Coordinates of N, CA and C in Angstrom, one line a residue:
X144 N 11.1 150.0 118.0 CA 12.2 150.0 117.1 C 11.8 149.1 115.9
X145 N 12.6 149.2 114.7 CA 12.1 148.4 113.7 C 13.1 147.9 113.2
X146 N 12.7 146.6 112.6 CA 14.2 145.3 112.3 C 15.0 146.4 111.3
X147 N 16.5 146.0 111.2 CA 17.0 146.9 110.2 C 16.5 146.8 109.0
X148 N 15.9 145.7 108.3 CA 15.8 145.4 106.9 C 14.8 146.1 106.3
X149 N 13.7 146.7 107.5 CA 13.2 147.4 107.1 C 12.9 149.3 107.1
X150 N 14.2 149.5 107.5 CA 14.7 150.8 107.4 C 15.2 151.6 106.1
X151 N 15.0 152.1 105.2 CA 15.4 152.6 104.1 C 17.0 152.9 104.2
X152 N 17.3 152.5 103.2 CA 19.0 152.9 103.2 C 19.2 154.2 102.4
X153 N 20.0 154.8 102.8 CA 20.8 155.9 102.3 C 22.0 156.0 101.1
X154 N 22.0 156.2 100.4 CA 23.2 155.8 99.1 C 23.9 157.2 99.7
X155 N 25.5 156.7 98.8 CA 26.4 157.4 99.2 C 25.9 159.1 98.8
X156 N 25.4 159.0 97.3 CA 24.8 160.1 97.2 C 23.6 161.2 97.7
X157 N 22.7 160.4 98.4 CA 21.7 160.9 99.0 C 22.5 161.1 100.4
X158 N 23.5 160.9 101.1 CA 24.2 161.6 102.2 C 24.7 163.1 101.2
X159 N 25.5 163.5 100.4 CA 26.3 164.2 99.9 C 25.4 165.4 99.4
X160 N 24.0 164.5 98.8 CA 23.0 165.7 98.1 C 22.0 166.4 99.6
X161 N 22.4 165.6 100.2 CA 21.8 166.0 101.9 C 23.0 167.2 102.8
X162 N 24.1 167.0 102.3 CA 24.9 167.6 102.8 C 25.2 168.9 102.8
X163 N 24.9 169.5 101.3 CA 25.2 170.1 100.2 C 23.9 171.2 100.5
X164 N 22.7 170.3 100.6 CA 21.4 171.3 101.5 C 21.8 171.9 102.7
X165 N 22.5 171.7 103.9 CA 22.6 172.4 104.6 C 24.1 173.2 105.0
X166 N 25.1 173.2 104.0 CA 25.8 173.8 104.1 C 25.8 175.2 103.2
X167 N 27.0 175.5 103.0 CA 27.3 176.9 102.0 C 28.3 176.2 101.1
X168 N 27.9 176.6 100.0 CA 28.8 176.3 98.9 C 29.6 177.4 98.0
X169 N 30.8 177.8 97.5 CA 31.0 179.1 97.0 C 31.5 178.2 95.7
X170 N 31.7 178.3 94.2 CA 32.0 178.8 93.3 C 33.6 179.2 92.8
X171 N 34.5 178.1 92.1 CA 35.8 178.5 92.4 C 36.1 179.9 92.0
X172 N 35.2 180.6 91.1 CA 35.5 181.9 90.5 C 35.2 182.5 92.0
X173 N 34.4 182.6 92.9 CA 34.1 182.9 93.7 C 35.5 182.7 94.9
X174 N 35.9 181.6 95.4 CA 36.8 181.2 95.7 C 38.4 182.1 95.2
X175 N 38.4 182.3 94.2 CA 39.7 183.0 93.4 C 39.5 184.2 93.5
X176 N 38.5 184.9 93.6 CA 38.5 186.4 94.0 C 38.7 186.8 95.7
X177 N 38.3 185.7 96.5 CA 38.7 185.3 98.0 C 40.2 185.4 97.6
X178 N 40.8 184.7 97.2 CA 42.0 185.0 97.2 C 43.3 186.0 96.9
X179 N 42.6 186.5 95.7 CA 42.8 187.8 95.0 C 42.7 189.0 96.3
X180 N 41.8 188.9 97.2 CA 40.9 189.8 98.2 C 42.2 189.7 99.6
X181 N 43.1 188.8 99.0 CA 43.8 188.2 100.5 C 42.6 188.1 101.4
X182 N 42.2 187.5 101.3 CA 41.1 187.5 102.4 C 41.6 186.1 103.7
X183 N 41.3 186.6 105.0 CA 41.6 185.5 105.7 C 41.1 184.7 106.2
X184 N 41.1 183.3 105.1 CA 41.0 182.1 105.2 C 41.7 181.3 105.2
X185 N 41.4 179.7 105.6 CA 42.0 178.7 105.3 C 41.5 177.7 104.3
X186 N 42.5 177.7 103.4 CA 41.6 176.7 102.2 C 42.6 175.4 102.8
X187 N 41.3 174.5 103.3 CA 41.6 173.1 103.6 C 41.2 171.6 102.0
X188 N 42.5 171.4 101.8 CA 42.0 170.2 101.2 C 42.1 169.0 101.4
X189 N 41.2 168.3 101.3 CA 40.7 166.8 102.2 C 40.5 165.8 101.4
X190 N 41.6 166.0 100.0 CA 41.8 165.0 100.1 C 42.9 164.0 100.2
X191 N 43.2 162.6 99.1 CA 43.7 161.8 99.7 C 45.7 162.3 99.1
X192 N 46.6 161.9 99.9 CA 47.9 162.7 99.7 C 48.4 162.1 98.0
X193 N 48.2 161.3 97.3 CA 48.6 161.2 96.3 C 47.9 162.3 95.2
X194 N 46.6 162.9 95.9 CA 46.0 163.9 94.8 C 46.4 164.9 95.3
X195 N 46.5 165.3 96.5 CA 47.6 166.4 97.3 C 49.0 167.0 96.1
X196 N 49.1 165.4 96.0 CA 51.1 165.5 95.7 C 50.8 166.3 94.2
X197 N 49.7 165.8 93.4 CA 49.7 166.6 92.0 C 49.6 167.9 92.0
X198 N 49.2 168.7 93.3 CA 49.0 169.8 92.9 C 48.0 170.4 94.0
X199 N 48.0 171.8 94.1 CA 46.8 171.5 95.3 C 46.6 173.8 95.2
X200 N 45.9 173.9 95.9 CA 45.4 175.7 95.7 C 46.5 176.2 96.8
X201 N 46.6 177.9 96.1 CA 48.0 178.2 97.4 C 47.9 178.5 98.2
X202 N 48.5 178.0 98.9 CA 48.9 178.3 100.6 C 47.8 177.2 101.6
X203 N 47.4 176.2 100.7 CA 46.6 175.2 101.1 C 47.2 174.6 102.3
X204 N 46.2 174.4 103.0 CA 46.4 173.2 104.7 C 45.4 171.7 103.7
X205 N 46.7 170.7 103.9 CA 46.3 168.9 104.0 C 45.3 168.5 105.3
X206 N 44.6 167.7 105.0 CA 44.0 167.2 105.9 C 42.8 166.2 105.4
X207 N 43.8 164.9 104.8 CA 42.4 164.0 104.1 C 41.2 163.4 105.4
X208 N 40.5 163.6 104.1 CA 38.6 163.5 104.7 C 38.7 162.8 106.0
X209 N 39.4 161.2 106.0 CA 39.2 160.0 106.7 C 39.7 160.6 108.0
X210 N 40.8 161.5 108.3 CA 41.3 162.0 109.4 C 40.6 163.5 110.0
X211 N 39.8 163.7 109.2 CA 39.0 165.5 109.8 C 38.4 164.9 110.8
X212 N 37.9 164.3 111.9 CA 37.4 164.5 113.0 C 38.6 164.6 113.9
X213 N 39.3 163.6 113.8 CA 40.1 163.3 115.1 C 41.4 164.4 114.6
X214 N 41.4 165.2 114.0 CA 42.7 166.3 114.1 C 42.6 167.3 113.4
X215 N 41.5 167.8 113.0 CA 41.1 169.0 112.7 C 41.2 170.1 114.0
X216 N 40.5 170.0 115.2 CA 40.4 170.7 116.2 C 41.6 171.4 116.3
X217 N 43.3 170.3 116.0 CA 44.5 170.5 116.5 C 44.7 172.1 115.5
X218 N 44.3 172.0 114.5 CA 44.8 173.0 113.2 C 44.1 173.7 113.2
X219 N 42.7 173.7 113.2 CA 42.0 175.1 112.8 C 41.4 175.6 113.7
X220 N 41.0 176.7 114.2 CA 40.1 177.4 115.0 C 39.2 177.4 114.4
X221 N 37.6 177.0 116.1 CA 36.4 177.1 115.3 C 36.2 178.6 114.6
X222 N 36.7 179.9 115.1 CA 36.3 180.9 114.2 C 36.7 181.3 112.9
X223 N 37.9 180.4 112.8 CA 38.4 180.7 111.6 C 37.7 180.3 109.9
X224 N 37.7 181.3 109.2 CA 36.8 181.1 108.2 C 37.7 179.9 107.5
X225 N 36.6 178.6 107.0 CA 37.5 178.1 106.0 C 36.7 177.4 105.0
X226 N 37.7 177.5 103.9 CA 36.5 177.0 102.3 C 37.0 175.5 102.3
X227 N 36.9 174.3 102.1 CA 36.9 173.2 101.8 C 36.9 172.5 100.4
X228 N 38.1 171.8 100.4 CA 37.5 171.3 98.5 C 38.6 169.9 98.3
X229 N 38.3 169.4 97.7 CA 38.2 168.1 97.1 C 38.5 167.9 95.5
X230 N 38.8 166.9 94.8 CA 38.3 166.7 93.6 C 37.5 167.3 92.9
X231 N 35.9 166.8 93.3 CA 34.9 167.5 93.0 C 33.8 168.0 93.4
X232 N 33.8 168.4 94.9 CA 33.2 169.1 95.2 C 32.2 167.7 96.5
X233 N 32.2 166.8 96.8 CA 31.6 166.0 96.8 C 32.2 165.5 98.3
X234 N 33.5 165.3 98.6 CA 34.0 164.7 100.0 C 34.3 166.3 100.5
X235 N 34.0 167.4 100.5 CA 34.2 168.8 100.4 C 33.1 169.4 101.4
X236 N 31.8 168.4 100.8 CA 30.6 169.1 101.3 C 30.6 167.8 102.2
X237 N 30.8 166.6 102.5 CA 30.4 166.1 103.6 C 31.4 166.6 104.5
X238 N 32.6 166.9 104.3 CA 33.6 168.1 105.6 C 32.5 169.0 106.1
X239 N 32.5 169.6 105.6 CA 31.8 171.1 105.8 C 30.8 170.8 106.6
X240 N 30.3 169.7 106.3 CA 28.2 169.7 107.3 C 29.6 169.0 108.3
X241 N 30.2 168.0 108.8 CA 30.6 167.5 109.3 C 31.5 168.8 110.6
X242 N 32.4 169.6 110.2 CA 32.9 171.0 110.4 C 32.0 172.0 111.6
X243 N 30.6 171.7 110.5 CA 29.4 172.3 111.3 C 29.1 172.1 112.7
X244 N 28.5 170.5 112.1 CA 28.5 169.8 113.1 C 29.0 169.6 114.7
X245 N 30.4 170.1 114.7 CA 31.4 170.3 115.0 C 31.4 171.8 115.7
X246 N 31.0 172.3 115.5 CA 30.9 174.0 116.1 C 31.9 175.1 115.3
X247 N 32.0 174.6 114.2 CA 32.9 175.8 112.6 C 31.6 175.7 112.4
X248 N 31.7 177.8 112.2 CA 30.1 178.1 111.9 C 30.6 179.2 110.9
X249 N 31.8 179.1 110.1 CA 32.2 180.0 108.7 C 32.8 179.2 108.0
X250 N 32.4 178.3 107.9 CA 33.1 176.7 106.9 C 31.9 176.8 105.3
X251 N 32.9 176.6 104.8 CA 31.7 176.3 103.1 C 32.9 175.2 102.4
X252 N 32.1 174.9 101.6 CA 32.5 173.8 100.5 C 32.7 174.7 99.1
X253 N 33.9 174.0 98.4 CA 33.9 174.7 97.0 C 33.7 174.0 96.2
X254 N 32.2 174.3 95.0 CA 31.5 173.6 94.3 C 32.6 173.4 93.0
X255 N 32.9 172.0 92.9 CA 33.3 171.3 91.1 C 34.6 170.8 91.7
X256 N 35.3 171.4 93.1 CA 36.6 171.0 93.5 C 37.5 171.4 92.9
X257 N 38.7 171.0 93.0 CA 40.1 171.1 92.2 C 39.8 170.7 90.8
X258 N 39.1 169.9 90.3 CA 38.6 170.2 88.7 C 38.2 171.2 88.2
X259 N 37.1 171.8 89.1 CA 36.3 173.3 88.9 C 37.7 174.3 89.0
X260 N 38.5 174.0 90.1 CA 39.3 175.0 90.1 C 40.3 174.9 88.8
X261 N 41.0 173.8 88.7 CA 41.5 173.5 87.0 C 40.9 174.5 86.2
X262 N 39.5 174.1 86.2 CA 38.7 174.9 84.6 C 38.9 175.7 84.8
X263 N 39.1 176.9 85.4 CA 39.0 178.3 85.3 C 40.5 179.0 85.7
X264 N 41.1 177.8 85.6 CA 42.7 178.3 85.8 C 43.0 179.1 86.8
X265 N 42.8 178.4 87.9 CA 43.2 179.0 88.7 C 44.3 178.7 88.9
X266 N 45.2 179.4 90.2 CA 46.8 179.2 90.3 C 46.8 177.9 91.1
X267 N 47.7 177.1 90.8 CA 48.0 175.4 91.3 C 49.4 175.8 92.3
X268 N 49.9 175.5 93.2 CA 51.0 175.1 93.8 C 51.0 173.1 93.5
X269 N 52.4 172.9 93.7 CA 53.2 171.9 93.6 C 53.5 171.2 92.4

């Protein structure tokens, strides 16, 4: 084993750009034709409830990041497909590898977040 000090650290971003490699990422335009499609999924947003309260994609399931291990299981079924998103795309994709992890094997992250989704106008609830 080797002392910690000499172990390379990890920055918050080299987890996220790690994350982001082994998941699926879709594209809000991508994401908005999913919905257009009725398609059945669950768009989970993870994050924290004051960015919740501004506004959030429709027919959205809450579930900030800090709580997705210990109560996710209760809400979603592993088979159920579900897209993930955040802000910006960033606490979205460490869900999603995390989801994986987990035995959800139709989970993706939506690339730019609720900003990305803003830009391209998509429909907002609340």
């Amino acid at each position: 084993t080797y002392p910690e000090s000499t172990m390379a650290h990890k920055t918050g971003q080299d987890l996220i750009d790690e994350a982001k490699q082994q998941i699926e990422e879709l594209t809000p335009e991508q994401v908005r034709d999913m919905q257009d499609r009725k398609e059945n999924v669950v768009y989970l947003d993870v994050r924290e409830p004051n960015e919740w309260n501004l506004g959030r994609l429709p027919n959205a399931v809450h579930l900030p990041r800090g709580n997705l291990e210990t109560k996710v299981e209760a809400m979603i079924d592993r088979g159920q497909r579900v897209v993930i998103y955040c802000a910006r795309g960033n606490r979205s994709a460490l869900a999603a590898l995390t989801m994986k992890q987990m035995g959800y094997e139709n989970v993706a992250s939506m690339a730019r977040g609720f900003l990305g989704w803003a830009d391209i106008n998509g429909e907002v609830e609340g």
